[in-house]
Amino acid sequence: MIRFLLRKIFAFLTTIFCVVTLTFFLMKAIPGDPFVDEQALPKEIHESLREHYGLNDPLLKQYGRYLVSTFSWDLGPSLKYSGRTVNQLIREGFPVSFLLGMEALFIAIGVGVFVGAISSTYQHPWIDRGAKLFIMIGISMPSFACATFLQYLFCMKFALFPVARWGSWLHTILPAISLAILPAAFITRLVRGQMEEVLKQDFIKVCRAKGLTDFEVMRGHVIKNSLLPLFAYLGQLSANIFVGSFIVEKIFSIPGLGQWFVRSVMNRDYTVIMGLTVFYSVLLVSMVLFFDLLSMWLDPRVRKRTIYHKPVIQKV
């Protein structure tokens, strides 16, 4: 167990280091700087700003300084918004993005498990075709296309929900559904396949031979054994939801981290781009690590596959 945890922690740190390094050098490879777009900015002031923020220093010196500040979680000031730091932008925008992401995750898990369970339990042609159609549409439709369609249909055509902004719970429904479509389709396909495999097992036949009803078999055996593999995918699905929130937040004008990320890319605000990329990388890798450990704790079969046991040589 200790060796497994050390491997996971080492992989976590290595991933974050690679993300920091690649993000830094890719940002430096972009021509220009955030002060180029300033109108009628004299050359002396431009050079003074570059000198003030250390942009004229050698590249390796900037890289070393950025590594130290990143691992001490000081992500630096914004180059376009005076008096604002990246840490302040994260504290302001992350609660909104987190609330939206968690709402989308709950919708995805609820819809995916329900549709997957119904389609695998009731072998009706229309239910089967409907589940396959839902999986195909959910996987193939991008989140921004789904967001635009829902916005046009339910906001402009029927006027059931607000078009944009962030206020009451009504503002969260359409963005959350837009983010939940793709992971709900993946969960539906996963749960459906797992339940079909479990229903073919011999112990299910034994349970039914003992006189258990279909509801008791589903509740006590099928659902429990079918949902355990889902925990291994929740980390990746959560990552897809949070990454996909960038465009959805921009479409619905939600004041989360997505709007700051889009603005920083358009303004070439190096520190905000790198800081938000590092923050999301830490968040997503942490979620994958958490769900891996949770899956290993819930399922003994995962522990046997992941933890290395030394062979014991018995003396004859």
mmCIF file of C-alpha atoms in Angstrom:
data_model
loop_
_atom_site.group_PDB
_atom_site.id
_atom_site.type_symbol
_atom_site.label_atom_id
_atom_site.label_comp_id
_atom_site.label_asym_id
_atom_site.label_seq_id
_atom_site.Cartn_x
_atom_site.Cartn_y
_atom_site.Cartn_z
ATOM 1 C CA MET A 1 0.000 0.000 0.000
ATOM 2 C CA ILE A 2 2.795 2.431 0.879
ATOM 3 C CA ARG A 3 4.602 1.658 -2.364
ATOM 4 C CA PHE A 4 1.402 2.219 -4.326
ATOM 5 C CA LEU A 5 0.802 5.578 -2.641
ATOM 6 C CA LEU A 6 4.402 6.673 -3.250
ATOM 7 C CA ARG A 7 4.058 5.800 -6.939
ATOM 8 C CA LYS A 8 0.849 7.825 -7.182
ATOM 9 C CA ILE A 9 2.372 10.822 -5.385
ATOM 10 C CA PHE A 10 5.465 10.678 -7.611
ATOM 11 C CA ALA A 11 3.269 10.555 -10.728
ATOM 12 C CA PHE A 12 1.254 13.491 -9.356
ATOM 13 C CA LEU A 13 4.342 15.668 -8.814
ATOM 14 C CA THR A 14 5.845 14.673 -12.161
ATOM 15 C CA THR A 15 2.651 15.580 -13.995
ATOM 16 C CA ILE A 16 2.437 18.991 -12.329
ATOM 17 C CA PHE A 17 6.107 19.694 -13.090
ATOM 18 C CA CYS A 18 5.630 18.797 -16.763
ATOM 19 C CA VAL A 19 2.514 20.970 -17.000
ATOM 20 C CA VAL A 20 4.306 23.945 -15.423
ATOM 21 C CA THR A 21 7.315 23.544 -17.710
ATOM 22 C CA LEU A 22 5.341 23.099 -20.929
ATOM 23 C CA THR A 23 2.966 25.958 -20.118
ATOM 24 C CA PHE A 24 5.839 28.342 -19.368
ATOM 25 C CA PHE A 25 7.818 27.661 -22.542
ATOM 26 C CA LEU A 26 4.729 27.618 -24.763
ATOM 27 C CA MET A 27 3.690 31.007 -23.421
ATOM 28 C CA LYS A 28 7.173 32.376 -24.021
ATOM 29 C CA ALA A 29 7.086 31.060 -27.589
ATOM 30 C CA ILE A 30 4.113 33.311 -28.409
ATOM 31 C CA PRO A 31 5.360 36.536 -30.059
ATOM 32 C CA GLY A 32 4.622 39.842 -28.378
ATOM 33 C CA ASP A 33 3.596 40.566 -24.802
ATOM 34 C CA PRO A 34 0.495 41.804 -22.948
ATOM 35 C CA PHE A 35 1.561 45.456 -23.354
ATOM 36 C CA VAL A 36 1.717 45.460 -27.148
ATOM 37 C CA ASP A 37 -2.007 46.118 -27.547
ATOM 38 C CA GLU A 38 -1.937 49.215 -25.363
ATOM 39 C CA GLN A 39 -2.825 52.203 -27.517
ATOM 40 C CA ALA A 40 -0.207 54.942 -27.988
ATOM 41 C CA LEU A 41 2.122 53.394 -25.419
ATOM 42 C CA PRO A 42 5.548 55.053 -25.622
ATOM 43 C CA LYS A 43 8.532 52.823 -26.081
ATOM 44 C CA GLU A 44 10.114 53.948 -22.796
ATOM 45 C CA ILE A 45 7.006 53.015 -20.803
ATOM 46 C CA HIS A 46 6.770 49.699 -22.627
ATOM 47 C CA GLU A 47 10.345 48.809 -21.746
ATOM 48 C CA SER A 48 9.799 49.999 -18.172
ATOM 49 C CA LEU A 49 6.814 47.662 -17.818
ATOM 50 C CA ARG A 50 8.773 44.722 -19.204
ATOM 51 C CA GLU A 51 11.615 45.489 -16.808
ATOM 52 C CA HIS A 52 9.227 45.834 -13.865
ATOM 53 C CA TYR A 53 7.652 42.396 -14.465
ATOM 54 C CA GLY A 54 10.987 40.730 -15.250
ATOM 55 C CA LEU A 55 10.193 39.980 -18.892
ATOM 56 C CA ASN A 56 13.639 41.170 -20.007
ATOM 57 C CA ASP A 57 15.476 38.695 -17.783
ATOM 58 C CA PRO A 58 17.085 35.586 -19.318
ATOM 59 C CA LEU A 59 14.626 32.809 -20.056
ATOM 60 C CA LEU A 60 16.110 30.315 -17.603
ATOM 61 C CA LYS A 61 16.069 32.915 -14.836
ATOM 62 C CA GLN A 62 12.389 33.585 -15.487
ATOM 63 C CA TYR A 63 11.723 29.849 -15.520
ATOM 64 C CA GLY A 64 13.480 29.264 -12.201
ATOM 65 C CA ARG A 65 11.671 32.181 -10.592
ATOM 66 C CA TYR A 66 8.347 30.879 -11.880
ATOM 67 C CA LEU A 67 9.021 27.360 -10.575
ATOM 68 C CA VAL A 68 9.783 28.677 -7.088
ATOM 69 C CA SER A 69 6.705 30.908 -7.009
ATOM 70 C CA THR A 70 4.435 28.171 -8.387
ATOM 71 C CA PHE A 71 5.443 25.493 -5.882
ATOM 72 C CA SER A 72 5.054 28.064 -3.090
ATOM 73 C CA TRP A 73 1.572 28.745 -4.557
ATOM 74 C CA ASP A 74 2.274 32.383 -5.358
ATOM 75 C CA LEU A 75 0.992 32.509 -8.936
ATOM 76 C CA GLY A 76 1.960 36.134 -9.434
ATOM 77 C CA PRO A 77 0.152 39.330 -10.480
ATOM 78 C CA SER A 78 -1.981 39.848 -13.548
ATOM 79 C CA LEU A 79 -0.191 41.787 -16.291
ATOM 80 C CA LYS A 80 -3.399 43.305 -17.671
ATOM 81 C CA TYR A 81 -5.459 43.997 -14.549
ATOM 82 C CA SER A 82 -3.514 46.227 -12.201
ATOM 83 C CA GLY A 83 -3.756 45.415 -8.528
ATOM 84 C CA ARG A 84 -5.141 41.912 -9.172
ATOM 85 C CA THR A 85 -3.261 38.688 -8.564
ATOM 86 C CA VAL A 86 -3.931 35.234 -9.984
ATOM 87 C CA ASN A 87 -4.661 33.926 -6.497
ATOM 88 C CA GLN A 88 -7.376 36.573 -6.090
ATOM 89 C CA LEU A 89 -8.957 35.637 -9.425
ATOM 90 C CA ILE A 90 -9.020 31.984 -8.349
ATOM 91 C CA ARG A 91 -10.628 32.825 -5.004
ATOM 92 C CA GLU A 92 -13.318 34.859 -6.759
ATOM 93 C CA GLY A 93 -14.084 32.607 -9.716
ATOM 94 C CA PHE A 94 -13.477 29.071 -8.505
ATOM 95 C CA PRO A 95 -16.516 28.806 -6.161
ATOM 96 C CA VAL A 96 -18.802 29.591 -9.106
ATOM 97 C CA SER A 97 -17.070 27.087 -11.410
ATOM 98 C CA PHE A 98 -17.017 24.461 -8.660
ATOM 99 C CA LEU A 99 -20.751 24.864 -7.970
ATOM 100 C CA LEU A 100 -21.554 24.577 -11.674
ATOM 101 C CA GLY A 101 -19.251 21.574 -12.126
ATOM 102 C CA MET A 102 -20.666 19.692 -9.140
ATOM 103 C CA GLU A 103 -24.239 20.314 -10.304
ATOM 104 C CA ALA A 104 -23.324 19.009 -13.763
ATOM 105 C CA LEU A 105 -21.590 15.987 -12.222
ATOM 106 C CA PHE A 106 -24.647 15.060 -10.138
ATOM 107 C CA ILE A 107 -26.885 15.383 -13.207
ATOM 108 C CA ALA A 108 -24.515 13.235 -15.267
ATOM 109 C CA ILE A 109 -24.293 10.491 -12.623
ATOM 110 C CA GLY A 110 -28.060 10.458 -12.004
ATOM 111 C CA VAL A 111 -29.065 10.405 -15.666
ATOM 112 C CA GLY A 112 -26.287 8.010 -16.703
ATOM 113 C CA VAL A 113 -26.988 5.437 -13.989
ATOM 114 C CA PHE A 114 -30.762 5.621 -14.511
ATOM 115 C CA VAL A 115 -30.689 5.277 -18.311
ATOM 116 C CA GLY A 116 -27.979 2.595 -18.177
ATOM 117 C CA ALA A 117 -29.868 0.556 -15.588
ATOM 118 C CA ILE A 118 -33.205 0.817 -17.400
ATOM 119 C CA SER A 119 -31.762 -0.101 -20.804
ATOM 120 C CA SER A 120 -29.865 -3.122 -19.446
ATOM 121 C CA THR A 121 -32.696 -4.431 -17.253
ATOM 122 C CA TYR A 122 -35.677 -4.052 -19.584
ATOM 123 C CA GLN A 123 -34.754 -5.587 -22.931
ATOM 124 C CA HIS A 124 -37.327 -3.617 -24.912
ATOM 125 C CA PRO A 125 -36.431 -2.595 -28.486
ATOM 126 C CA TRP A 126 -37.546 1.031 -28.071
ATOM 127 C CA ILE A 127 -35.719 1.428 -24.753
ATOM 128 C CA ASP A 128 -32.588 -0.096 -26.263
ATOM 129 C CA ARG A 129 -32.725 2.176 -29.317
ATOM 130 C CA GLY A 130 -33.410 5.229 -27.174
ATOM 131 C CA ALA A 131 -30.402 4.489 -24.956
ATOM 132 C CA LYS A 132 -28.142 3.970 -27.990
ATOM 133 C CA LEU A 133 -29.400 7.217 -29.538
ATOM 134 C CA PHE A 134 -28.742 9.096 -26.298
ATOM 135 C CA ILE A 135 -25.210 7.683 -26.088
ATOM 136 C CA MET A 136 -24.465 8.567 -29.707
ATOM 137 C CA ILE A 137 -25.784 12.135 -29.427
ATOM 138 C CA GLY A 138 -24.119 12.756 -26.067
ATOM 139 C CA ILE A 139 -20.704 11.574 -27.196
ATOM 140 C CA SER A 140 -20.740 13.258 -30.613
ATOM 141 C CA MET A 141 -22.229 16.664 -29.667
ATOM 142 C CA PRO A 142 -19.724 19.212 -28.254
ATOM 143 C CA SER A 143 -20.658 21.100 -25.110
ATOM 144 C CA PHE A 144 -20.674 24.500 -26.835
ATOM 145 C CA ALA A 145 -23.092 23.218 -29.521
ATOM 146 C CA CYS A 146 -25.383 21.782 -26.852
ATOM 147 C CA ALA A 147 -25.191 25.049 -24.874
ATOM 148 C CA THR A 148 -26.095 27.130 -27.928
ATOM 149 C CA PHE A 149 -29.002 24.829 -28.827
ATOM 150 C CA LEU A 150 -30.425 24.857 -25.282
ATOM 151 C CA GLN A 151 -30.004 28.615 -25.088
ATOM 152 C CA TYR A 152 -31.916 29.134 -28.325
ATOM 153 C CA LEU A 153 -34.665 26.602 -27.546
ATOM 154 C CA PHE A 154 -35.438 27.254 -23.874
ATOM 155 C CA CYS A 155 -34.416 30.917 -23.585
ATOM 156 C CA MET A 156 -35.274 32.569 -26.880
ATOM 157 C CA LYS A 157 -37.996 30.288 -28.252
ATOM 158 C CA PHE A 158 -39.962 29.404 -25.106
ATOM 159 C CA ALA A 159 -38.494 31.916 -22.594
ATOM 160 C CA LEU A 160 -38.378 29.364 -19.783
ATOM 161 C CA PHE A 161 -34.892 30.203 -18.454
ATOM 162 C CA PRO A 162 -32.652 33.273 -18.342
ATOM 163 C CA VAL A 163 -30.434 33.682 -21.393
ATOM 164 C CA ALA A 164 -27.230 34.352 -19.454
ATOM 165 C CA ARG A 165 -25.664 35.770 -16.292
ATOM 166 C CA TRP A 166 -25.475 34.265 -12.811
ATOM 167 C CA GLY A 167 -27.984 34.795 -10.039
ATOM 168 C CA SER A 168 -30.670 32.342 -8.982
ATOM 169 C CA TRP A 169 -30.705 28.572 -9.421
ATOM 170 C CA LEU A 170 -32.508 29.033 -12.752
ATOM 171 C CA HIS A 171 -29.283 30.430 -14.206
ATOM 172 C CA THR A 172 -27.464 27.178 -13.436
ATOM 173 C CA ILE A 173 -29.811 24.658 -15.075
ATOM 174 C CA LEU A 174 -28.935 25.057 -18.756
ATOM 175 C CA PRO A 175 -25.151 25.413 -18.229
ATOM 176 C CA ALA A 176 -25.145 22.355 -15.978
ATOM 177 C CA ILE A 177 -27.103 20.313 -18.518
ATOM 178 C CA SER A 178 -24.728 21.429 -21.284
ATOM 179 C CA LEU A 179 -21.759 20.175 -19.267
ATOM 180 C CA ALA A 180 -23.521 16.971 -18.162
ATOM 181 C CA ILE A 181 -24.540 15.609 -21.593
ATOM 182 C CA LEU A 182 -21.138 14.161 -22.534
ATOM 183 C CA PRO A 183 -20.278 12.496 -19.175
ATOM 184 C CA ALA A 184 -23.873 11.236 -18.853
ATOM 185 C CA ALA A 185 -23.493 9.425 -22.178
ATOM 186 C CA PHE A 186 -20.206 7.848 -21.039
ATOM 187 C CA ILE A 187 -21.716 6.772 -17.723
ATOM 188 C CA THR A 188 -24.747 5.304 -19.528
ATOM 189 C CA ARG A 189 -22.535 3.216 -21.782
ATOM 190 C CA LEU A 190 -20.368 2.087 -18.866
ATOM 191 C CA VAL A 191 -23.250 1.178 -16.523
ATOM 192 C CA ARG A 192 -25.166 -0.549 -19.272
ATOM 193 C CA GLY A 193 -22.212 -2.733 -20.255
ATOM 194 C CA GLN A 194 -21.339 -3.551 -16.648
ATOM 195 C CA MET A 195 -24.922 -4.489 -15.732
ATOM 196 C CA GLU A 196 -25.258 -6.731 -18.759
ATOM 197 C CA GLU A 197 -22.091 -8.543 -17.710
ATOM 198 C CA VAL A 198 -23.205 -8.874 -14.083
ATOM 199 C CA LEU A 199 -26.638 -10.193 -15.068
ATOM 200 C CA LYS A 200 -24.932 -13.057 -16.917
ATOM 201 C CA GLN A 201 -22.941 -14.177 -13.863
ATOM 202 C CA ASP A 202 -23.719 -17.423 -12.080
ATOM 203 C CA PHE A 203 -24.311 -15.853 -8.677
ATOM 204 C CA ILE A 204 -27.255 -13.891 -10.141
ATOM 205 C CA LYS A 205 -28.827 -17.175 -11.217
ATOM 206 C CA VAL A 206 -28.245 -18.545 -7.711
ATOM 207 C CA CYS A 207 -29.933 -15.491 -6.159
ATOM 208 C CA ARG A 208 -32.964 -15.912 -8.366
ATOM 209 C CA ALA A 209 -33.054 -19.642 -7.630
ATOM 210 C CA LYS A 210 -33.241 -18.810 -3.916
ATOM 211 C CA GLY A 211 -36.455 -16.917 -4.564
ATOM 212 C CA LEU A 212 -35.219 -13.328 -4.525
ATOM 213 C CA THR A 213 -37.318 -10.893 -6.522
ATOM 214 C CA ASP A 214 -35.886 -8.869 -9.413
ATOM 215 C CA PHE A 215 -35.897 -5.742 -7.260
ATOM 216 C CA GLU A 216 -33.936 -7.471 -4.468
ATOM 217 C CA VAL A 217 -31.433 -8.869 -6.958
ATOM 218 C CA MET A 218 -30.927 -5.463 -8.561
ATOM 219 C CA ARG A 219 -30.645 -3.613 -5.256
ATOM 220 C CA GLY A 220 -28.448 -6.066 -3.389
ATOM 221 C CA HIS A 221 -26.186 -7.481 -6.083
ATOM 222 C CA VAL A 222 -26.424 -6.046 -9.600
ATOM 223 C CA ILE A 223 -26.211 -2.328 -8.844
ATOM 224 C CA LYS A 224 -23.446 -2.695 -6.276
ATOM 225 C CA ASN A 225 -21.226 -4.785 -8.542
ATOM 226 C CA SER A 226 -21.979 -2.641 -11.589
ATOM 227 C CA LEU A 227 -21.234 0.744 -10.037
ATOM 228 C CA LEU A 228 -17.860 -0.134 -8.540
ATOM 229 C CA PRO A 229 -15.986 0.286 -11.867
ATOM 230 C CA LEU A 230 -17.643 3.694 -12.221
ATOM 231 C CA PHE A 231 -15.398 5.167 -9.523
ATOM 232 C CA ALA A 232 -12.346 4.528 -11.670
ATOM 233 C CA TYR A 233 -13.817 6.804 -14.360
ATOM 234 C CA LEU A 234 -15.223 9.560 -12.163
ATOM 235 C CA GLY A 235 -11.861 11.314 -11.990
ATOM 236 C CA GLN A 236 -11.598 11.544 -15.775
ATOM 237 C CA LEU A 237 -15.266 12.485 -16.125
ATOM 238 C CA SER A 238 -14.898 15.223 -13.522
ATOM 239 C CA ALA A 239 -11.855 16.487 -15.404
ATOM 240 C CA ASN A 240 -13.872 16.659 -18.630
ATOM 241 C CA ILE A 241 -16.596 18.645 -16.884
ATOM 242 C CA PHE A 242 -14.237 21.232 -15.410
ATOM 243 C CA VAL A 243 -12.221 21.607 -18.609
ATOM 244 C CA GLY A 244 -15.359 21.913 -20.700
ATOM 245 C CA SER A 245 -16.692 24.690 -18.456
ATOM 246 C CA PHE A 246 -14.425 27.281 -20.156
ATOM 247 C CA ILE A 247 -16.564 27.685 -23.285
ATOM 248 C CA VAL A 248 -19.887 27.075 -21.520
ATOM 249 C CA GLU A 249 -19.148 29.785 -18.972
ATOM 250 C CA LYS A 250 -18.281 32.157 -21.795
ATOM 251 C CA ILE A 251 -21.534 31.378 -23.658
ATOM 252 C CA PHE A 252 -23.721 31.917 -20.582
ATOM 253 C CA SER A 253 -21.611 34.829 -19.210
ATOM 254 C CA ILE A 254 -20.966 33.018 -15.943
ATOM 255 C CA PRO A 255 -18.430 34.783 -13.656
ATOM 256 C CA GLY A 256 -16.294 31.698 -13.063
ATOM 257 C CA LEU A 257 -12.703 30.862 -13.862
ATOM 258 C CA GLY A 258 -13.619 30.147 -17.461
ATOM 259 C CA GLN A 259 -14.152 33.813 -18.308
ATOM 260 C CA TRP A 260 -10.778 34.767 -16.825
ATOM 261 C CA PHE A 261 -9.056 32.038 -18.781
ATOM 262 C CA VAL A 262 -10.637 33.137 -22.074
ATOM 263 C CA ARG A 263 -9.845 36.795 -21.382
ATOM 264 C CA SER A 264 -6.254 36.021 -20.459
ATOM 265 C CA VAL A 265 -5.732 34.104 -23.714
ATOM 266 C CA MET A 266 -7.154 36.984 -25.749
ATOM 267 C CA ASN A 267 -5.069 39.546 -23.833
ATOM 268 C CA ARG A 268 -1.922 37.373 -23.728
ATOM 269 C CA ASP A 269 -1.833 37.739 -19.950
ATOM 270 C CA TYR A 270 0.997 35.260 -19.328
ATOM 271 C CA THR A 271 0.725 34.955 -15.573
ATOM 272 C CA VAL A 272 -3.047 34.394 -15.576
ATOM 273 C CA ILE A 273 -2.830 31.787 -18.361
ATOM 274 C CA MET A 274 -0.042 29.880 -16.632
ATOM 275 C CA GLY A 275 -1.557 30.237 -13.169
ATOM 276 C CA LEU A 276 -5.010 28.996 -14.181
ATOM 277 C CA THR A 277 -3.502 26.148 -16.207
ATOM 278 C CA VAL A 278 -1.459 25.032 -13.212
ATOM 279 C CA PHE A 279 -4.467 25.372 -10.910
ATOM 280 C CA TYR A 280 -6.703 23.271 -13.138
ATOM 281 C CA SER A 281 -3.934 20.706 -13.578
ATOM 282 C CA VAL A 282 -3.512 20.347 -9.812
ATOM 283 C CA LEU A 283 -7.284 20.103 -9.378
ATOM 284 C CA LEU A 284 -7.808 17.501 -12.083
ATOM 285 C CA VAL A 285 -4.835 15.313 -11.156
ATOM 286 C CA SER A 286 -5.940 15.442 -7.518
ATOM 287 C CA MET A 287 -9.443 14.313 -8.483
ATOM 288 C CA VAL A 288 -8.090 11.422 -10.537
ATOM 289 C CA LEU A 289 -5.842 10.399 -7.625
ATOM 290 C CA PHE A 290 -8.726 10.658 -5.145
ATOM 291 C CA PHE A 291 -11.083 8.486 -7.191
ATOM 292 C CA ASP A 292 -8.319 5.943 -7.839
ATOM 293 C CA LEU A 293 -7.761 5.581 -4.101
ATOM 294 C CA LEU A 294 -11.517 5.475 -3.473
ATOM 295 C CA SER A 295 -11.958 2.757 -6.085
ATOM 296 C CA MET A 296 -9.115 0.748 -4.557
ATOM 297 C CA TRP A 297 -10.635 1.088 -1.083
ATOM 298 C CA LEU A 298 -14.138 0.042 -2.200
ATOM 299 C CA ASP A 299 -13.162 -2.823 -4.498
ATOM 300 C CA PRO A 300 -10.756 -5.468 -3.107
ATOM 301 C CA ARG A 301 -10.086 -6.709 -6.657
ATOM 302 C CA VAL A 302 -8.480 -3.376 -7.523
ATOM 303 C CA ARG A 303 -6.185 -3.641 -4.503
ATOM 304 C CA LYS A 304 -5.031 -7.075 -5.628
ATOM 305 C CA ARG A 305 -4.251 -5.766 -9.123
ATOM 306 C CA THR A 306 -2.457 -2.594 -8.068
ATOM 307 C CA ILE A 307 -0.493 -3.614 -4.990
ATOM 308 C CA TYR A 308 2.556 -5.705 -5.636
ATOM 309 C CA HIS A 309 3.035 -8.750 -3.461
ATOM 310 C CA LYS A 310 6.402 -10.419 -3.218
ATOM 311 C CA PRO A 311 6.274 -14.149 -3.762
ATOM 312 C CA VAL A 312 6.833 -16.228 -0.712
ATOM 313 C CA ILE A 313 9.288 -19.111 -1.206
ATOM 314 C CA GLN A 314 8.541 -21.939 1.132
ATOM 315 C CA LYS A 315 11.317 -24.211 2.272
ATOM 316 C CA VAL A 316 10.676 -27.873 1.766
#
